[in-house]
Amino acid sequence: MSRDAGLPNLARAREILSQSSRVAAFSGAGLSAESGLPTFRDPETDALWASYDPSELASIDGFVANPARVIDWYGWRRNRYARVRPNAAHRALAAQPKMIQITQNVDNLLEQAGVAPDRVYHLHGSILFDRCHSDDCNYREAVDLENPPGLRDCPHCGNRLRPAVVWFGENLPLDTWQRAHALCAALDCLLVVGTSATVYPAAGLIELARRNGSRIIVVDPNPGEAGAQADVSLAATAGEALPLLLEGFNLESASST
Ligand SMILES: [Zn+2]
């Protein structure tokens, strides 16, 4: 067997990691795909919802036009999220307790795999919570994914409650974004896992890290635009590549902010 264990560039990627003491991961849908979570455009998406454009369902305009429909869609999605479990990639990342996880995923599979909640920066929020739709109200509550709630009002202010996720056209949560930004400006290596790096502003984190001297390792079956910014790309699924990449690696210093 070669030093690459059948995965081209693996040895080079492991060499970069071994030279790095400030390492963070930046993940997208590809990290959770092997757990069975469909992306918006997954052909398996339930026929009931296939006729809707995601922008009609995951947007303020869609919510204002038909809040019950949006909440019903999230109820359907939450039932799917209730059944998924971490895969080998989540477990490989969780085995690096000092590594900060910046993710665009709204699931909690990293936390389920054992990552401390304060080490996961959820840029797009969490589907496990509802929040008040009013910007002036900070009400927030956990929801039961098995029995997701229907449309209901905020107990504090009477506005609608809605999933605590970032919809199309909405800003990322400022505090989380600022922490991710500061982190990426001070890294030796950023692992980019399962994200196409086409959605801004989150994709700008890769550029930011690169400009500040970080090396970039991309893990994606189709490295695409993220791969164009990479020092090395591993063209494999997250579940295939991350256990090989991180085996024996032990991040010593916490690159927290
Ligand atoms: Zn409220």
XYZ file of N, CA and C and ligand atoms in Angstrom:
772
model
N 0.848 -1.202 0.000
C 0.000 0.000 0.000
C 0.888 1.258 0.000
N 0.490 2.240 -0.735
C 1.275 3.476 -0.786
C 1.049 4.293 0.476
N 1.865 5.311 0.659
C 1.692 6.196 1.816
C 0.356 6.929 1.749
N -0.255 6.946 0.552
C -1.530 7.634 0.407
C -2.722 6.742 0.730
N -2.456 5.480 1.088
C -3.542 4.568 1.460
C -4.668 4.572 0.431
N -4.295 4.709 -0.814
C -5.298 4.671 -1.883
C -5.993 5.994 -2.131
N -5.717 7.010 -1.324
C -6.356 8.318 -1.498
C -5.299 9.323 -1.950
N -5.337 9.750 -3.197
C -4.309 10.676 -3.688
C -4.216 11.930 -2.821
N -3.015 12.375 -2.570
C -2.719 13.594 -1.803
C -2.805 13.421 -0.285
N -3.164 12.223 0.175
C -3.330 12.053 1.619
C -2.026 12.330 2.371
N -0.932 11.808 1.873
C 0.342 11.999 2.583
C 0.699 13.482 2.665
N 0.464 14.202 1.564
C 0.760 15.637 1.555
C -0.136 16.378 2.557
N -1.406 16.017 2.591
C -2.330 16.673 3.522
C -1.937 16.386 4.966
N -1.536 15.159 5.238
C -1.125 14.817 6.607
C 0.158 15.555 6.993
N 1.022 15.764 6.024
C 2.255 16.514 6.288
C 1.928 17.962 6.676
N 1.004 18.577 5.938
C 0.595 19.951 6.248
C 0.020 20.014 7.664
N -0.846 19.058 7.982
C -1.446 19.047 9.324
C -0.374 18.919 10.399
N 0.587 18.058 10.156
C 1.605 17.802 11.180
C 2.446 19.045 11.451
N 2.451 19.977 10.487
C 3.217 21.220 10.652
C 2.357 22.346 11.227
N 1.119 22.042 11.572
C 0.160 23.083 11.968
C -0.231 22.926 13.433
N -0.267 24.041 14.145
C -0.731 23.971 15.533
C -2.045 24.716 15.726
N -2.404 25.565 14.769
C -3.697 26.250 14.844
C -4.545 25.753 13.671
N -5.480 24.859 13.979
C -6.261 24.187 12.941
C -7.739 24.304 13.282
N -8.533 24.647 12.300
C -9.988 24.651 12.467
C -10.614 23.956 11.269
N -11.869 23.549 11.428
C -12.610 22.920 10.335
C -13.782 23.806 9.947
N -14.074 23.827 8.663
C -15.188 24.603 8.119
C -16.001 23.647 7.250
N -17.210 23.319 7.720
C -17.957 22.253 7.046
C -19.270 22.745 6.451
N -19.744 21.958 5.490
C -21.038 22.191 4.868
C -21.791 20.885 4.721
N -22.769 20.875 3.842
C -23.705 19.755 3.736
C -23.012 18.417 3.508
N -21.848 18.456 2.833
C -21.156 17.204 2.556
C -20.724 16.461 3.808
N -20.577 17.180 4.919
C -20.195 16.504 6.164
C -21.314 15.594 6.668
N -22.556 16.044 6.514
C -23.691 15.292 7.060
C -24.374 14.404 6.025
N -23.967 14.502 4.766
C -24.657 13.744 3.719
C -24.645 12.246 3.999
N -23.511 11.761 4.501
C -23.429 10.308 4.737
C -24.228 9.867 5.961
N -24.744 10.811 6.713
C -25.673 10.467 7.794
C -27.099 10.352 7.273
N -27.295 10.724 6.021
C -28.615 10.589 5.426
C -29.421 11.865 5.370
N -28.760 13.015 5.599
C -29.496 14.273 5.503
C -29.451 14.780 4.065
N -30.616 14.941 3.453
C -30.621 15.402 2.064
C -30.323 16.893 1.988
N -29.750 17.295 0.881
C -29.630 18.721 0.618
C -30.955 19.190 0.016
N -31.080 20.486 -0.154
C -32.323 21.018 -0.712
C -32.693 20.348 -2.030
N -31.695 20.103 -2.842
C -31.958 19.634 -4.195
C -31.843 18.122 -4.322
N -31.865 17.446 -3.178
C -31.767 15.997 -3.230
C -32.968 15.405 -3.967
N -32.730 14.507 -4.934
C -33.865 13.931 -5.670
C -34.791 13.116 -4.790
N -34.325 12.726 -3.609
C -35.183 11.938 -2.721
C -36.134 12.808 -1.910
N -35.982 14.114 -2.052
C -36.845 15.002 -1.288
C -38.306 14.614 -1.503
N -39.020 14.572 -0.418
C -40.405 14.113 -0.442
C -41.218 14.827 -1.521
N -41.999 14.038 -2.240
C -42.779 14.592 -3.356
C -43.707 15.712 -2.897
N -44.139 15.634 -1.653
C -45.035 16.661 -1.128
C -44.423 18.054 -1.239
N -43.110 18.132 -1.074
C -42.447 19.431 -1.051
C -41.629 19.703 -2.303
N -41.550 18.730 -3.191
C -40.644 18.858 -4.339
C -41.044 19.990 -5.277
N -42.332 20.368 -5.246
C -42.772 21.393 -6.194
C -42.434 22.802 -5.724
N -41.996 22.921 -4.464
C -41.680 24.254 -3.950
C -40.214 24.591 -4.173
N -39.975 25.843 -4.456
C -38.609 26.332 -4.491
C -38.170 26.574 -3.047
N -36.950 26.151 -2.677
C -36.513 26.402 -1.300
C -36.638 27.868 -0.885
N -36.504 28.784 -1.832
C -36.596 30.196 -1.462
C -38.022 30.586 -1.056
N -39.028 29.748 -1.421
C -40.398 30.008 -0.965
C -40.602 29.518 0.463
N -39.746 28.582 0.884
C -39.952 27.935 2.173
C -38.954 28.408 3.224
N -37.765 28.739 2.800
C -36.708 29.143 3.730
C -36.354 30.604 3.501
N -37.355 31.468 3.623
C -37.114 32.900 3.436
C -38.132 33.687 4.245
N -37.806 34.942 4.546
C -38.764 35.791 5.260
C -40.012 35.990 4.412
N -39.827 36.235 3.124
C -40.990 36.449 2.251
C -41.909 35.232 2.267
N -41.317 34.039 2.194
C -42.119 32.816 2.223
C -42.856 32.659 3.541
N -42.183 33.046 4.626
C -42.787 32.915 5.956
C -43.923 33.914 6.133
N -43.721 35.119 5.665
C -44.765 36.139 5.778
C -45.973 35.754 4.921
N -45.695 35.219 3.717
C -46.788 34.869 2.805
C -47.596 33.689 3.323
N -46.914 32.710 3.921
C -47.629 31.508 4.362
C -46.879 30.842 5.504
N -47.010 31.429 6.713
C -46.193 30.909 7.831
C -46.496 29.450 8.160
N -47.755 29.035 8.052
C -48.090 27.652 8.409
C -47.401 26.668 7.458
N -47.334 27.053 6.195
C -46.689 26.149 5.230
C -45.204 25.994 5.550
N -44.553 27.104 5.880
C -43.123 27.042 6.211
C -42.902 26.191 7.458
N -43.739 26.390 8.474
C -43.580 25.601 9.705
C -43.853 24.123 9.446
N -44.832 23.823 8.578
C -45.097 22.417 8.236
C -43.896 21.782 7.551
N -43.262 22.557 6.684
C -42.078 22.036 5.984
C -40.963 21.744 6.980
N -40.771 22.661 7.934
C -39.751 22.416 8.946
C -40.118 21.229 9.829
N -41.399 21.033 10.063
C -41.813 19.858 10.823
C -41.408 18.572 10.110
N -41.611 18.560 8.804
C -41.217 17.399 8.001
C -39.707 17.200 8.039
N -38.953 18.297 7.890
C -37.499 18.190 7.939
C -37.028 17.756 9.327
N -37.654 18.313 10.371
C -37.214 17.983 11.726
C -37.409 16.503 12.013
N -38.473 15.918 11.473
C -38.661 14.483 11.658
C -37.511 13.691 11.037
N -37.017 14.165 9.919
C -35.871 13.487 9.304
C -34.618 13.685 10.152
N -34.425 14.901 10.650
C -33.242 15.181 11.473
C -33.264 14.355 12.759
N -34.470 14.030 13.237
C -34.563 13.269 14.485
C -33.973 11.872 14.335
N -33.909 11.382 13.115
C -33.503 9.990 12.907
C -32.043 9.824 12.520
N -31.314 10.907 12.279
C -29.947 10.755 11.773
C -28.934 10.730 12.909
N -27.835 10.068 12.648
C -26.782 9.922 13.647
C -25.439 10.314 13.024
N -24.458 10.663 13.860
C -23.147 11.064 13.325
C -22.530 9.953 12.480
N -21.740 10.352 11.499
C -21.000 9.379 10.688
C -19.508 9.440 11.048
N -18.737 8.683 10.304
C -17.304 8.560 10.626
C -16.579 9.904 10.570
N -17.068 10.804 9.729
C -16.423 12.118 9.633
C -16.668 12.945 10.894
N -17.920 12.960 11.374
C -18.202 13.675 12.631
C -17.348 13.106 13.772
N -17.230 11.796 13.800
C -16.473 11.168 14.897
C -14.985 11.512 14.797
N -14.457 11.551 13.574
C -13.038 11.898 13.413
C -12.778 13.333 13.865
N -13.699 14.243 13.568
C -13.545 15.630 14.017
C -13.699 15.725 15.531
N -14.651 14.957 16.082
C -14.888 15.008 17.528
C -13.702 14.464 18.314
N -12.884 13.663 17.665
C -11.696 13.120 18.335
C -10.598 14.177 18.466
N -10.859 15.390 17.970
C -9.939 16.530 18.122
C -10.633 17.572 18.999
N -10.666 17.345 20.312
C -11.511 18.192 21.158
C -11.112 19.662 21.173
N -9.899 19.975 20.768
C -9.484 21.381 20.792
C -9.740 22.099 19.475
N -10.216 21.378 18.480
C -10.440 21.984 17.173
C -11.806 22.677 17.133
N -11.797 23.944 16.726
C -13.062 24.658 16.556
C -13.720 24.199 15.252
N -15.017 23.984 15.326
C -15.797 23.559 14.172
C -16.701 24.701 13.714
N -16.360 25.275 12.574
C -17.251 26.254 11.955
C -18.112 25.473 10.967
N -19.423 25.573 11.098
C -20.259 24.774 10.198
C -21.424 25.588 9.660
N -21.791 25.253 8.427
C -23.003 25.814 7.837
C -24.195 24.893 8.070
N -23.953 23.749 8.699
C -25.031 22.780 8.904
C -25.887 23.175 10.104
N -27.179 22.954 9.977
C -28.098 23.312 11.062
C -28.411 22.114 11.953
N -27.807 20.959 11.648
C -27.984 19.791 12.520
C -27.043 19.903 13.717
N -27.139 18.931 14.644
C -26.217 18.922 15.790
C -25.389 17.637 15.803
N -25.060 17.137 14.610
C -24.353 15.858 14.546
C -22.931 15.953 15.105
N -22.295 17.109 14.983
C -20.975 17.262 15.610
C -21.097 17.148 17.131
N -22.111 17.817 17.687
C -22.319 17.738 19.136
C -22.694 16.308 19.540
N -23.524 15.655 18.743
C -23.861 14.257 19.055
C -22.626 13.372 19.059
N -21.658 13.708 18.186
C -20.432 12.906 18.115
C -19.490 13.205 19.276
N -19.782 14.278 20.033
C -18.983 14.557 21.216
C -18.262 15.891 21.228
N -18.448 16.715 20.199
C -17.818 18.041 20.213
C -18.552 18.910 21.240
N -17.786 19.601 22.081
C -18.404 20.490 23.068
C -19.194 21.577 22.336
N -20.422 21.856 22.799
C -21.241 22.845 22.088
C -20.551 24.185 21.865
N -19.717 24.631 22.807
C -19.081 25.940 22.622
C -17.938 25.891 21.614
N -17.640 24.721 21.089
C -16.604 24.589 20.062
C -17.221 24.515 18.664
N -18.548 24.570 18.574
C -19.199 24.518 17.265
C -19.806 25.889 16.972
N -19.339 26.511 15.908
C -19.877 27.806 15.493
C -20.883 27.552 14.369
N -22.161 27.669 14.704
C -23.211 27.402 13.711
C -23.525 28.686 12.925
N -22.895 28.834 11.781
C -23.088 30.059 10.997
C -24.514 30.226 10.507
N -25.201 29.118 10.272
C -26.572 29.190 9.742
C -27.616 28.817 10.790
N -27.251 28.878 12.064
C -28.203 28.604 13.120
C -28.407 27.114 13.345
N -29.499 26.795 14.052
C -29.765 25.411 14.441
C -31.234 25.096 14.244
N -31.495 23.948 13.633
C -32.879 23.510 13.427
C -33.465 22.917 14.708
N -32.650 22.780 15.746
C -33.122 22.212 17.011
C -33.805 23.253 17.894
N -33.788 24.507 17.437
C -34.387 25.573 18.229
C -35.371 26.374 17.388
N -36.349 26.950 18.082
C -37.167 28.009 17.506
C -36.753 29.319 18.159
N -36.999 30.398 17.444
C -36.766 31.711 18.038
C -37.895 32.644 17.613
N -37.976 33.759 18.317
C -38.981 34.749 17.961
C -38.579 35.430 16.653
N -39.564 35.636 15.802
C -39.270 36.265 14.506
C -38.954 37.752 14.654
N -39.357 38.351 15.776
C -39.057 39.766 15.998
C -37.581 39.946 16.330
N -36.943 40.901 15.663
C -35.538 41.176 15.947
C -35.351 41.814 17.322
N -36.435 42.349 17.877
C -36.336 43.046 19.157
C -36.525 42.118 20.352
N -36.792 40.847 20.078
C -37.093 39.886 21.148
C -36.087 38.750 21.056
N -35.518 38.390 22.200
C -34.483 37.347 22.182
C -35.012 35.973 22.558
N -36.356 35.792 22.565
C -36.896 34.510 23.011
C -36.447 33.375 22.094
N -36.124 32.256 22.734
C -35.589 31.090 22.023
C -35.928 29.856 22.833
N -36.289 28.756 22.158
C -36.552 27.534 22.912
C -36.226 26.313 22.070
N -35.819 25.226 22.774
C -35.522 23.967 22.097
C -36.827 23.329 21.627
N -36.768 22.626 20.508
C -37.941 21.908 20.016
C -37.646 20.409 20.006
N -38.698 19.626 20.075
C -38.600 18.171 20.018
C -38.675 17.772 18.549
N -37.553 17.280 18.015
C -37.520 16.954 16.582
C -38.491 15.820 16.240
N -38.730 14.942 17.200
C -39.658 13.827 16.953
C -41.093 14.318 16.840
N -41.412 15.322 17.639
C -42.770 15.876 17.644
C -42.693 17.387 17.472
N -42.309 17.825 16.293
C -42.075 19.261 16.105
C -43.355 20.065 16.240
N -43.230 21.263 16.805
C -44.410 22.088 17.040
C -44.955 22.673 15.744
N -46.234 23.000 15.749
C -46.833 23.723 14.641
C -46.618 25.220 14.809
N -47.288 25.989 13.977
C -47.173 27.444 14.051
C -47.712 27.929 15.394
N -46.909 28.757 16.078
C -47.362 29.267 17.368
C -46.708 30.612 17.641
N -47.190 31.266 18.711
C -46.736 32.625 18.998
C -45.686 32.634 20.099
N -44.882 33.682 20.094
C -43.872 33.899 21.133
C -44.572 34.198 22.458
N -44.200 33.481 23.526
C -44.847 33.740 24.825
C -44.453 35.076 25.437
N -43.412 35.701 24.915
C -42.981 36.983 25.467
C -43.659 38.162 24.786
N -43.721 38.114 23.452
C -44.165 39.321 22.746
C -45.326 39.078 21.782
N -45.720 37.830 21.573
C -46.863 37.575 20.713
C -46.556 37.498 19.230
N -45.313 37.779 18.860
C -44.915 37.598 17.468
C -44.869 36.105 17.141
N -44.639 35.765 15.888
C -44.539 34.350 15.518
C -43.212 33.759 15.975
N -43.241 32.475 16.352
C -41.995 31.738 16.506
C -41.644 31.088 15.174
N -40.365 30.895 14.970
C -39.850 30.341 13.707
C -38.561 29.575 13.980
N -38.147 28.721 13.082
C -36.885 27.998 13.298
C -35.712 28.967 13.430
N -34.791 28.617 14.330
C -33.625 29.485 14.595
C -32.516 29.206 13.592
N -32.892 29.265 12.329
C -31.933 29.069 11.238
C -31.866 30.348 10.412
N -30.809 30.457 9.615
C -30.644 31.632 8.760
C -31.279 31.338 7.408
N -32.246 32.157 7.032
C -32.947 31.965 5.770
C -32.261 32.720 4.638
N -32.656 32.381 3.426
C -32.157 33.097 2.252
C -32.373 34.599 2.461
N -31.345 35.362 2.233
C -31.462 36.808 2.322
C -31.245 37.366 3.713
N -31.137 36.491 4.731
C -30.920 36.981 6.094
C -29.422 37.062 6.396
N -29.089 37.908 7.371
C -27.710 38.014 7.816
C -27.335 36.835 8.695
N -26.053 36.489 8.679
C -25.572 35.480 9.616
C -25.590 36.075 11.021
N -25.708 35.225 12.040
C -25.671 35.743 13.423
C -24.347 36.461 13.678
N -24.444 37.713 14.092
C -23.266 38.589 14.115
C -22.162 38.062 15.017
N -22.526 37.652 16.224
C -21.512 37.208 17.181
C -20.771 35.975 16.655
N -21.525 35.019 16.123
C -20.910 33.797 15.605
C -20.013 34.114 14.418
N -20.501 35.001 13.554
C -19.715 35.395 12.395
C -18.414 36.065 12.814
N -18.484 36.932 13.793
C -17.278 37.643 14.229
C -16.245 36.685 14.822
N -16.745 35.695 15.584
C -15.814 34.731 16.158
C -15.166 33.875 15.067
N -15.959 33.478 14.070
C -15.426 32.674 12.965
C -14.398 33.481 12.169
N -14.708 34.741 11.977
C -13.835 35.634 11.220
C -12.486 35.783 11.933
N -12.539 36.060 13.237
C -11.306 36.218 14.006
C -10.487 34.928 13.999
N -11.161 33.818 14.120
C -10.469 32.529 14.133
C -9.753 32.286 12.810
N -10.464 32.501 11.708
C -9.893 32.189 10.390
C -8.739 33.119 10.028
N -8.672 34.269 10.687
C -7.572 35.197 10.426
C -6.298 34.789 11.152
N -6.354 33.743 11.951
C -5.193 33.360 12.765
C -5.014 31.844 12.796
N -4.943 31.239 11.617
C -4.817 29.781 11.532
C -3.542 29.391 10.784
N -3.094 28.170 11.077
C -2.051 27.555 10.259
C -2.669 26.695 9.159
N -3.844 26.136 9.465
C -4.477 25.234 8.503
C -5.990 25.234 8.712
N -6.718 25.346 7.610
C -8.180 25.252 7.644
C -8.595 24.029 6.839
N -9.351 23.143 7.515
C -9.921 21.988 6.826
C -11.290 22.388 6.288
N -11.461 22.322 4.997
C -12.728 22.700 4.365
C -13.419 21.411 3.937
N -14.550 21.112 4.573
C -15.151 19.789 4.434
C -16.552 19.875 3.856
N -16.719 19.367 2.658
C -18.061 19.173 2.112
C -18.843 20.455 1.902
N -18.168 21.495 1.459
C -18.876 22.732 1.133
C -18.383 23.242 -0.207
N -19.309 23.733 -1.010
C -18.940 24.145 -2.356
C -18.251 25.507 -2.361
N -18.293 26.189 -1.217
C -17.632 27.494 -1.099
C -18.185 28.500 -2.098
N -19.458 28.398 -2.400
C -20.057 29.352 -3.328
C -21.000 30.311 -2.623
N -21.363 30.023 -1.383
C -22.330 30.863 -0.684
C -21.593 31.876 0.186
N -21.718 33.143 -0.167
C -21.114 34.206 0.634
C -22.129 34.685 1.654
N -21.704 35.212 2.796
C -20.310 35.536 3.104
C -19.486 34.370 3.656
N -20.137 33.258 3.936
C -19.388 32.184 4.598
C -18.188 31.742 3.785
N -18.335 31.679 2.470
C -17.234 31.212 1.640
C -16.021 32.139 1.741
N -16.256 33.380 2.110
C -15.155 34.319 2.257
C -14.199 33.937 3.376
N -14.633 33.070 4.284
C -13.742 32.635 5.365
C -12.525 31.900 4.818
N -12.713 31.165 3.735
C -11.580 30.437 3.146
C -10.565 31.439 2.595
N -11.069 32.432 1.893
C -10.176 33.466 1.354
C -9.461 34.203 2.478
N -10.218 34.508 3.529
C -9.646 35.221 4.668
C -8.507 34.415 5.287
N -8.757 33.131 5.517
C -7.725 32.281 6.111
C -6.484 32.260 5.228
N -6.726 32.104 3.941
C -5.620 32.012 2.985
C -4.787 33.299 2.975
N -5.476 34.425 2.945
C -4.776 35.720 2.925
C -3.912 35.916 4.156
N -4.324 35.275 5.254
C -3.595 35.440 6.509
C -2.608 34.298 6.767
N -2.284 33.581 5.717
C -1.186 32.625 5.826
C -1.571 31.196 6.137
N -2.861 30.933 6.289
C -3.277 29.560 6.560
C -3.187 28.723 5.297
N -2.844 27.475 5.485
C -2.976 26.559 4.368
C -4.369 25.938 4.378
N -4.791 25.495 3.206
C -6.172 25.042 3.031
C -6.163 23.597 2.549
N -6.841 22.732 3.299
C -7.045 21.347 2.869
C -8.532 21.168 2.577
N -8.861 20.797 1.356
C -10.256 20.611 0.978
C -10.576 19.124 0.908
N -11.670 18.742 1.549
C -12.182 17.372 1.479
C -13.547 17.427 0.832
N -13.655 16.885 -0.361
C -14.924 16.919 -1.086
C -14.817 15.965 -2.276
N -15.864 15.170 -2.541
C -15.793 14.273 -3.705
C -15.585 15.056 -5.001
N -16.137 16.279 -5.054
C -15.949 17.162 -6.213
C -15.439 18.509 -5.701
N -14.132 18.650 -5.566
C -13.582 19.821 -4.860
C -14.032 21.179 -5.398
N -14.291 21.307 -6.687
C -14.917 22.514 -7.219
C -14.198 23.795 -6.844
N -14.994 24.826 -6.513
C -14.408 26.147 -6.247
C -13.542 26.155 -4.995
N -13.969 25.395 -3.981
C -13.138 25.326 -2.777
C -11.777 24.726 -3.130
N -11.787 23.734 -4.017
C -10.544 23.082 -4.416
C -9.585 24.034 -5.095
N -10.144 25.035 -5.790
C -9.291 25.996 -6.492
C -8.481 26.823 -5.501
N -8.959 26.936 -4.261
C -8.238 27.710 -3.245
C -7.369 26.826 -2.361
N -7.337 25.527 -2.660
C -6.702 24.586 -1.738
C -5.217 24.436 -2.001
N -4.468 24.183 -0.929
C -3.099 23.723 -1.081
C -3.092 22.258 -1.473
N -4.077 21.540 -0.939
C -4.217 20.137 -1.306
C -5.692 19.766 -1.192
N -6.149 18.954 -2.154
C -7.542 18.498 -2.150
C -7.584 16.988 -2.016
N -8.488 16.517 -1.180
C -8.751 15.092 -1.070
C -10.107 14.834 -1.719
N -10.090 14.196 -2.868
C -11.328 13.983 -3.620
C -12.016 12.715 -3.124
N -12.688 12.856 -1.984
C -13.357 11.718 -1.357
C -14.453 12.267 -0.457
N -15.349 11.380 -0.031
C -16.363 11.840 0.911
C -15.707 12.133 2.256
N -16.413 12.902 3.065
C -15.889 13.248 4.388
C -15.677 11.989 5.227
N -16.606 11.061 5.131
C -16.507 9.840 5.928
C -15.348 8.953 5.513
N -14.965 9.044 4.243
C -13.803 8.290 3.772
C -12.503 8.987 4.159
N -12.448 10.302 3.957
C -11.171 11.009 4.036
C -10.788 11.420 5.459
N -11.734 11.912 6.254
C -11.342 12.502 7.539
C -10.728 11.494 8.510
N -11.267 10.264 8.605
C -10.588 9.318 9.512
C -9.146 9.053 9.102
N -8.877 8.986 7.788
C -7.505 8.772 7.312
C -6.646 10.008 7.561
N -7.213 11.168 7.297
C -6.459 12.410 7.443
C -6.074 12.664 8.899
N -7.009 12.406 9.814
C -6.820 12.805 11.213
C -6.283 11.684 12.099
N -6.120 10.503 11.548
C -5.626 9.392 12.361
C -4.246 9.736 12.936
N -4.119 9.635 14.230
C -2.834 9.899 14.872
C -2.533 11.367 15.094
N -3.381 12.242 14.549
C -3.175 13.679 14.743
C -3.756 14.082 16.091
N -3.051 14.973 16.766
C -3.537 15.421 18.077
C -3.304 16.906 18.187
N -4.354 17.673 17.951
C -4.231 19.115 18.005
C -3.982 19.547 19.432
N -2.824 20.182 19.647
C -2.405 20.503 21.012
C -2.974 21.825 21.489
N -2.893 22.822 20.635
C -3.258 24.147 21.119
C -4.668 24.494 20.662
N -5.409 25.086 21.543
C -6.755 25.488 21.205
C -6.699 26.832 20.479
N -7.240 26.868 19.264
C -7.257 28.145 18.543
C -8.602 28.803 18.731
N -8.956 29.029 19.970
C -10.224 29.650 20.278
C -10.047 31.164 20.341
N -11.156 31.839 20.390
C -11.076 33.296 20.450
C -11.704 33.784 21.736
Zn -40.925 37.447 20.995
